[in-house]
Coordinates of C-alpha atoms and ligand atoms in Angstrom, one line a residue:
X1 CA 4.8 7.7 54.0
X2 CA 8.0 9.4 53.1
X3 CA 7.5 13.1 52.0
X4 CA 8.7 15.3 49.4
X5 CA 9.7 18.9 48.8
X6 CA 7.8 20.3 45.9
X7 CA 11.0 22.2 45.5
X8 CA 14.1 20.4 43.5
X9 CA 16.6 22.8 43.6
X10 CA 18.5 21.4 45.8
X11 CA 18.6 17.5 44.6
X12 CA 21.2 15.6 43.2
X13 CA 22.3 15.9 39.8
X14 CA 23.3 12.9 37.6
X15 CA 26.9 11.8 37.2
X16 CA 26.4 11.7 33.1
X17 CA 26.6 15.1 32.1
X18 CA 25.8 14.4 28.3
X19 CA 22.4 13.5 29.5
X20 CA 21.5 16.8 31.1
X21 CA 21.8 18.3 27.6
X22 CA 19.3 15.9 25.8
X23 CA 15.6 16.6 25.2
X24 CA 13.5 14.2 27.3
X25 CA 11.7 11.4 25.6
X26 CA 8.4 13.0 23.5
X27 CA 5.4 13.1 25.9
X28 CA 2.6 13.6 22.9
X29 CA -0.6 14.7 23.7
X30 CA -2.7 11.9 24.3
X31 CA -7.0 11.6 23.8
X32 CA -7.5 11.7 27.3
X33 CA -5.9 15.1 27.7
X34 CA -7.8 16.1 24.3
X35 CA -11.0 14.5 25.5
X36 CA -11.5 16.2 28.8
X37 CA -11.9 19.7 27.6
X38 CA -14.2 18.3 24.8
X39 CA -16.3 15.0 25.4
X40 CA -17.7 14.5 22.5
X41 CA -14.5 14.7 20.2
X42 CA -13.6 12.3 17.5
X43 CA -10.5 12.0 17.8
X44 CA -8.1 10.9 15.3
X45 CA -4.4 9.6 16.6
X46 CA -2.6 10.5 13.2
X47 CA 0.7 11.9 14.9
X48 CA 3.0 8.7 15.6
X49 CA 2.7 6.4 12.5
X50 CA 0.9 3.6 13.8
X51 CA -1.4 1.7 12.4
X52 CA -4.9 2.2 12.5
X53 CA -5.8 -1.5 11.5
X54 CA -5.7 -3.7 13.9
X55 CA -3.7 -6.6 14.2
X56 CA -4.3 -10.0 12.5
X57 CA -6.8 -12.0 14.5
X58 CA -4.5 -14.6 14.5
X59 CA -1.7 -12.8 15.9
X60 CA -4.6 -11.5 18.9
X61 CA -5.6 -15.3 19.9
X62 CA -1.8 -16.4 19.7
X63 CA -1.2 -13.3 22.3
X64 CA -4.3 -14.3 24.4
X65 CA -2.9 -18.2 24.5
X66 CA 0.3 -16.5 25.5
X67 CA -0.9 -14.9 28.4
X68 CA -1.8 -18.2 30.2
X69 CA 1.8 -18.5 30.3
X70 CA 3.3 -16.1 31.2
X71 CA 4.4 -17.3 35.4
X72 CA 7.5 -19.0 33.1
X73 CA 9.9 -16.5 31.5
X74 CA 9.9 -15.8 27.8
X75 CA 12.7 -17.8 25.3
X76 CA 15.6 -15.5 25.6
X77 CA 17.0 -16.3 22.6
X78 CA 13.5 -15.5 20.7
X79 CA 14.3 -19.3 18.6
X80 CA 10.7 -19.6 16.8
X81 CA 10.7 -15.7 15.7
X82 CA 14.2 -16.0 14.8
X83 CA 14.1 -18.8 12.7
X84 CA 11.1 -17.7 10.4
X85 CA 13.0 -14.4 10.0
X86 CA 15.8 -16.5 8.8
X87 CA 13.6 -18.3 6.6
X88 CA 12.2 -15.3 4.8
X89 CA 15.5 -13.0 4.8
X90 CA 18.6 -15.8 3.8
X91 CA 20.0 -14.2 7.3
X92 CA 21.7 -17.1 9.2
X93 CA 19.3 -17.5 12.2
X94 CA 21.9 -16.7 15.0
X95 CA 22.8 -13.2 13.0
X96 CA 18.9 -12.4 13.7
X97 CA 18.3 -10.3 16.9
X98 CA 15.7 -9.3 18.1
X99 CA 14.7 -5.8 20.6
X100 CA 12.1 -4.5 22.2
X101 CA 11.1 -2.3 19.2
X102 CA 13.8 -1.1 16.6
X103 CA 13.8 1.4 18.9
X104 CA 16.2 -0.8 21.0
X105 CA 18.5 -1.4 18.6
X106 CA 19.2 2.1 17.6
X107 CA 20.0 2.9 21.6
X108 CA 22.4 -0.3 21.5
X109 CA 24.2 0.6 18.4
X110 CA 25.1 3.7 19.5
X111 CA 26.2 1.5 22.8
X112 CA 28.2 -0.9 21.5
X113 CA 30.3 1.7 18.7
X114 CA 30.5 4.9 20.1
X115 CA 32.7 6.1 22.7
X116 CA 33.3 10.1 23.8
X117 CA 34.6 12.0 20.6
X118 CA 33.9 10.0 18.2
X119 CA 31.2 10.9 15.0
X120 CA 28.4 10.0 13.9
X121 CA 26.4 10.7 11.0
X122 CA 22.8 11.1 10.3
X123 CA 20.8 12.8 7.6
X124 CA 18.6 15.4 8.4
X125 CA 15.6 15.6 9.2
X126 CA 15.5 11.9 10.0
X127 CA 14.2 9.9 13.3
X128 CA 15.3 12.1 16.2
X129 CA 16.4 8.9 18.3
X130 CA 19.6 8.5 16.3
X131 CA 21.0 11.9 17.5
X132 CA 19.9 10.6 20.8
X133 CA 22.4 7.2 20.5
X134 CA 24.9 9.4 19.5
X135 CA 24.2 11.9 22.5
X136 CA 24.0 9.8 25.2
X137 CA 27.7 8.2 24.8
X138 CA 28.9 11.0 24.4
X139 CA 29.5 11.3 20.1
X140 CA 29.5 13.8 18.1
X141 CA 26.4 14.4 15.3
X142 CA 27.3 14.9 12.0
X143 CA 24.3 15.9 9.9
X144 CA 23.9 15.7 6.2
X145 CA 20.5 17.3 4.9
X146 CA 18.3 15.1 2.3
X147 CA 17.8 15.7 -0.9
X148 CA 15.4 17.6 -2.3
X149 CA 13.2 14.5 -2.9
X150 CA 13.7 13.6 0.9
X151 CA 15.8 10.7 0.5
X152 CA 19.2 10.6 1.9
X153 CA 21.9 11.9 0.7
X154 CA 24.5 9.0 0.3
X155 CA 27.0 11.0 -1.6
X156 CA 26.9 13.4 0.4
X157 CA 27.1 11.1 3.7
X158 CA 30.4 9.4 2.3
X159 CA 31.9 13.1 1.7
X160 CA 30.9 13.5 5.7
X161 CA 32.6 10.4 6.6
X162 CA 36.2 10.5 8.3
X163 CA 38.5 8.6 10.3
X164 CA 36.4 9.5 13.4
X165 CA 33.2 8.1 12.3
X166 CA 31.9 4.9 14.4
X167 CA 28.0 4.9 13.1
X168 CA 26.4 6.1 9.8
X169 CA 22.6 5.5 10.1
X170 CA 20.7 5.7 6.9
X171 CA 17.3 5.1 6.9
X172 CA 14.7 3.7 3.7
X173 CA 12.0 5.3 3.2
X174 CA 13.2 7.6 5.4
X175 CA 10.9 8.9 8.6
X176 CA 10.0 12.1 8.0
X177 CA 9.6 12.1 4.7
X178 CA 8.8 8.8 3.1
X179 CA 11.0 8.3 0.0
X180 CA 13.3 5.4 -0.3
X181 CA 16.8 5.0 -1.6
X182 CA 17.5 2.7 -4.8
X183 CA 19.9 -0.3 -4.3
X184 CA 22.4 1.4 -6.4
X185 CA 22.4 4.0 -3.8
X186 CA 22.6 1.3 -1.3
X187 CA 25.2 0.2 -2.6
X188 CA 27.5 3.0 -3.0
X189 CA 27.2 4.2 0.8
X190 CA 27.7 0.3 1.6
X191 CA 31.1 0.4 0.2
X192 CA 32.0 4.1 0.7
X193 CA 31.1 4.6 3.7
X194 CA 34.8 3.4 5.8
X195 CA 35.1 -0.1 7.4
X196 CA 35.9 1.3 10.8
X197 CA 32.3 2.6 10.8
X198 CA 28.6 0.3 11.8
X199 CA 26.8 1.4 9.2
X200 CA 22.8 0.8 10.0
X201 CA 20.1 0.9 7.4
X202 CA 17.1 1.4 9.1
X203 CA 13.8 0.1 7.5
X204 CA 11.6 0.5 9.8
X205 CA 9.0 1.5 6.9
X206 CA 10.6 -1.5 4.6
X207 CA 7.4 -3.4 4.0
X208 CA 5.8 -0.6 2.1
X209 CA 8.7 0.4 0.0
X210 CA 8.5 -3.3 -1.2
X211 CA 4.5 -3.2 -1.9
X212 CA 5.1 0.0 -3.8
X213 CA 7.4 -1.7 -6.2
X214 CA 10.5 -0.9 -4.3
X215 CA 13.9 -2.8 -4.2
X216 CA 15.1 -5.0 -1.2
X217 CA 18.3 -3.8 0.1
X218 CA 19.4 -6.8 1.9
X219 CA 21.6 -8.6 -1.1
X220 CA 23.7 -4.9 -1.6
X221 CA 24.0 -4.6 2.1
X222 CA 26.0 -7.8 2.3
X223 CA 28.4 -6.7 -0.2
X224 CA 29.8 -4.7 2.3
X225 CA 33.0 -5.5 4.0
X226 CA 33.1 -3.3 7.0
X227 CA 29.9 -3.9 10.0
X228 CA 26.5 -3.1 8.9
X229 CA 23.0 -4.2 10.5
X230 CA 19.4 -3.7 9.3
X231 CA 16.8 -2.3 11.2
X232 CA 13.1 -3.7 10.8
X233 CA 10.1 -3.5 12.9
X234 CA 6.5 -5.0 14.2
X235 CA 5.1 -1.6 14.8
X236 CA 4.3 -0.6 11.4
X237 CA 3.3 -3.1 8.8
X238 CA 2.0 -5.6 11.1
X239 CA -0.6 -3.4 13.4
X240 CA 2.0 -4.3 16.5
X241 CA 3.5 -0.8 18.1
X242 CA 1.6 -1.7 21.4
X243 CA 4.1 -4.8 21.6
X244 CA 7.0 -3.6 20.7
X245 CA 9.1 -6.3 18.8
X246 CA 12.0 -5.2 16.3
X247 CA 15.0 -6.8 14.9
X248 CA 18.5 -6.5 13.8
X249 CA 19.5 -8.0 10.7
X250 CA 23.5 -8.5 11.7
X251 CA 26.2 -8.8 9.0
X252 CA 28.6 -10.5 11.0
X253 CA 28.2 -13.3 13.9
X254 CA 30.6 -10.4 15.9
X255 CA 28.1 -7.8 14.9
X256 CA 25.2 -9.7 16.4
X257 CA 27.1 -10.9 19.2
X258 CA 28.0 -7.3 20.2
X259 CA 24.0 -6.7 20.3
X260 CA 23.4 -9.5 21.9
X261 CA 25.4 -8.2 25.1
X262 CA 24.1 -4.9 24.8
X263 CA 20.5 -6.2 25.4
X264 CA 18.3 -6.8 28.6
X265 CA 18.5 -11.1 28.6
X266 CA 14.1 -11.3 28.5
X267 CA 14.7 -8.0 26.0
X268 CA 10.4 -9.7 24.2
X269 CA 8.4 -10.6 26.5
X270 CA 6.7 -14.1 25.4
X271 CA 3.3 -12.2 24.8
X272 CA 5.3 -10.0 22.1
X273 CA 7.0 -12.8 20.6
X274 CA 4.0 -15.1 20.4
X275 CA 1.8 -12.2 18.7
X276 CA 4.9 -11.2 16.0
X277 CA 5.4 -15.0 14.7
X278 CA 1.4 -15.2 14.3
X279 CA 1.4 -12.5 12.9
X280 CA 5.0 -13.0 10.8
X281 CA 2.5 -15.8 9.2
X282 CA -0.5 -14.2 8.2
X283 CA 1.0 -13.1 5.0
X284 CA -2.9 -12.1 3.7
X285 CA -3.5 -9.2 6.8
X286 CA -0.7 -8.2 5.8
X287 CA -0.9 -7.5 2.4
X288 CA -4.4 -5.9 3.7
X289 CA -3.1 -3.5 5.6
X290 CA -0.4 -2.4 3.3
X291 CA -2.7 -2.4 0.6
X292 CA -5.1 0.0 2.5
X293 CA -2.6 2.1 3.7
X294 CA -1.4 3.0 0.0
X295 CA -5.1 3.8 -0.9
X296 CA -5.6 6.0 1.8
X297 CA -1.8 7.5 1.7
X298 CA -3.1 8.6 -2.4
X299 CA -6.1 10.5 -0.7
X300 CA -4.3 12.2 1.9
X301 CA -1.7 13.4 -1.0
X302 CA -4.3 14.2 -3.3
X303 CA -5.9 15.9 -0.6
X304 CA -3.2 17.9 0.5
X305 CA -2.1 18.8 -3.1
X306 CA -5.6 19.9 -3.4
X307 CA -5.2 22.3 -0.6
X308 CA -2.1 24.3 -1.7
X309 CA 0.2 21.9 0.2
X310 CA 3.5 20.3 -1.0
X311 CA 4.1 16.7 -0.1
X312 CA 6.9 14.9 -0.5
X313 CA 6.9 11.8 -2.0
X314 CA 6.6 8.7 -0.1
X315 CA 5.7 5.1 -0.2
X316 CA 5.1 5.0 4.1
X317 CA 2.1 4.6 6.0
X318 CA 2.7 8.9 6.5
X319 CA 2.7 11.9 4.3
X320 CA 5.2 15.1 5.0
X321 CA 4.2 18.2 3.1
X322 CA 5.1 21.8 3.1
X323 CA 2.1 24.0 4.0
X324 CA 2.0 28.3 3.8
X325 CA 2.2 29.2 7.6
X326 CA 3.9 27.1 10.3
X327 CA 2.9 24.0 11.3
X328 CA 2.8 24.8 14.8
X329 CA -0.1 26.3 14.6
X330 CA -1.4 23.8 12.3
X331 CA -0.9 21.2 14.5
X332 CA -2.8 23.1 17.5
X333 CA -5.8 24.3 15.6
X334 CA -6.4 20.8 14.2
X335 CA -5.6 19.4 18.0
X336 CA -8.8 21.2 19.5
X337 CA -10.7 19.7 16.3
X338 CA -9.8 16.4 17.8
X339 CA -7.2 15.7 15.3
X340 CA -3.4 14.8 16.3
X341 CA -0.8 15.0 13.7
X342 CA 3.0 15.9 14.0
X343 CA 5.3 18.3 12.8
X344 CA 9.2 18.5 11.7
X345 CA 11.3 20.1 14.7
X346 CA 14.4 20.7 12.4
X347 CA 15.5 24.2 11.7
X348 CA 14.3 25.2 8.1
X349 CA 11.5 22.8 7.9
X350 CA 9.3 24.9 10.3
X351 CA 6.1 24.7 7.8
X352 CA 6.4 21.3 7.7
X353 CA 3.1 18.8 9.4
X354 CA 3.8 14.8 9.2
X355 CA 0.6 13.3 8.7
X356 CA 0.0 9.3 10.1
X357 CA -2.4 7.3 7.2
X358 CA -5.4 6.5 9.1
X359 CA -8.3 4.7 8.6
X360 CA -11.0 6.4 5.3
X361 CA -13.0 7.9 8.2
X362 CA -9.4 9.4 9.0
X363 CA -8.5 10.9 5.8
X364 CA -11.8 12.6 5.3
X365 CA -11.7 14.0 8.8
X366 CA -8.4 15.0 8.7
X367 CA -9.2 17.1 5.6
X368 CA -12.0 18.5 6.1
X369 CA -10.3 19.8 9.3
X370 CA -7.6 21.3 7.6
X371 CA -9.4 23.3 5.2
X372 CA -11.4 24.7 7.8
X373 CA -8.0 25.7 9.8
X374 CA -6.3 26.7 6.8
X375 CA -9.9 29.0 5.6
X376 CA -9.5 30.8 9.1
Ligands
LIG401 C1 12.6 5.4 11.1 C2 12.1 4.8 12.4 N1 13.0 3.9 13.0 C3 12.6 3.3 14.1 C4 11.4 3.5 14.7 C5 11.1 2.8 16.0 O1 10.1 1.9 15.8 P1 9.8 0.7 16.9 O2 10.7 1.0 18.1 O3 8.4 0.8 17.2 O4 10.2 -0.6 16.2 C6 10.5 4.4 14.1 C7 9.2 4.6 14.8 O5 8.4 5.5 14.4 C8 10.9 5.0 12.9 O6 10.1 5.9 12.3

């Protein structure tokens, strides 16, 4: 067996220096960490907006099928997935791609639009992986904070906008906050933001802005004549972060081809992409789980209004609010009570815990918790 110094100092660096400079992918702390200083622990994973329902049954049999299968390679093209997509959204099949997560699509977009020097813009706080795709190929960020009701900003983007701008992501409801933009709003950053710039919407969240009576964005979207893609996801509305399936909504046959080359060719494994069109189908789990999710997301608000915290409003399956000390130290204390929630890493928002909807059990544990932390 080969061996190792303990000591690095002296290894070889990598030829990319824009990587050195970027945070390393989040390692949050995980139950087993929590558990081993304290057994008997409940503890509640409210810290990465997951589910806490599992997914439809059907969607778990059509995985287990899919496993007896799996010595052949998956469909690269993702044709059965595609085409229901296609069915649902109006979006010509072969403009539907498909990535391991949305999470892969926001890496390729910064791939396939940015090149050293050039901008791109982002609201602030919003999902820390699009500074990452503008990072890593060498862009510039440009960030625009929300507004007060933590939506984004669109005026205020298309003022930001210039002749050096490659990729505008916008995102509705927006992660960290939860509020949603209104078509109209849509529709002025689809035709002011410039035509030389991909413009992403990122609706990672979409499915419960549309059970809470919001608008779909998709008609707007297309009005515009420059690129633009949607984002949407598995992970969140359909109890399926474990598989990780997302997809790109492209507005142009070039715009999907140019993802398309950015991608991995068996980017969904055929587990993944049996268990999303099961579950794609089972239109009644899904309008459990977003149905649940809204009842518990009222509790935790009430909850935390109750307890001198400000939320902001949202519609997603998590809750931001402002609380009176920071949230570092809210986050810890409730971490040796078993409970894991987030926080916002911007500068400014240093008060600020992001808060997962859970199951009932969840809620009530969650604020009981914090009123103890917050007592002490
Ligand atoms: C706004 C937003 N976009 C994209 C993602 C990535 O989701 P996934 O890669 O699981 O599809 C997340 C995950 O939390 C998110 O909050």
């Amino acid at each position: 067996m080969a061996e190792f110094s303990a000591d690095n100092s002296n290894e070889p660096t990598i030829p990319k220096p824009a990587l050195r400079a970027l945070p390393s992918p989040g390692r949050p702390p995980v139950e087993a960490d929590i558990a081993r200083d304290n057994p008997d622990l409940v503890i509640r994973r409210m810290n990465l907006n997951e589910s806490p329902i599992q997914p439809s049954p059907k969607s778990i049999v059509a995985m287990q099928e899919a496993c007896t299968r799996v010595n052949r390679y998956p469909d690269p093209q993702w044709r059965e997935l595609t085409a229901a997509i296609s069915e649902e959204t109006g979006i010509p099949q072969h403009r539907i791609v498909m990535g391991n997560g949305s999470d892969e699509a926001i890496v390729s977009a910064g791939r396939l639009s940015v090149s050293p020097g050039d901008e791109v813009l982002v609201p602030v706080p919003s999902f820390p992986s699009y500074n990452n795709a503008a990072a890593v190929n060498g862009g510039t960020l440009v960030t625009v904070p929300l507004k007060a009701d933590g939506s984004n900003d669109v005026d205020a983007m298309i003022a930001a906008a210039t002749d050096r701008t490659r990729l505008v992501f916008a995102a509705s409801p927006n992660n960290p906050t939860g509020n949603v933009l209104t078509s109209e709003e849509v529709e002025r950053l689809a035709l002011g933001i410039p035509d030389t710039t991909l413009l992403v919407l990122d609706e990672a969240y979409y499915e419960f802005g549309i059970h809470d009576g919001g608008e779909d964005h998709l008609a707007v979207m297309a009005k515009r004549t420059g690129p633009w893609a949607v984002f949407r996801t598995f992970s969140k509305a359909y109890g399926l972060a474990g598989i990780r399936v997302g997809y790109i909504l492209a507005g142009s046959d070039e715009i999907a081809n140019a993802f398309q080359k950015m991608r991995s060719v068996f980017n969904v494994n055929a587990v993944a992409q049996a268990g999303a069109l099961a579950a794609w189908h089972d239109k009644d789990h899904r309008h459990m789980l977003l149905e649940k999710t809204r009842i518990e997301r009222e509790r935790l608000v009430a909850g935390l209004t109750a307890l001198g915290a400000e939320p902001f409003p949202t519609v997603a399956n998590f809750v931001t609010a402002k609380m009176d000390r920071p949230a570092a130290d809210i986050v810890a204390a409730l971490l040796k009570k078993g409970v894991m929630i987030g926080r916002l890493m911007h500068p400014g928002y240093e008060n600020y815990i992001r808060v997962t909807v859970g199951s009932d059990e969840d809620t009530d544990g969650f604020l009981a918790a914090l009123k103890d932390v917050l007592a002490s």
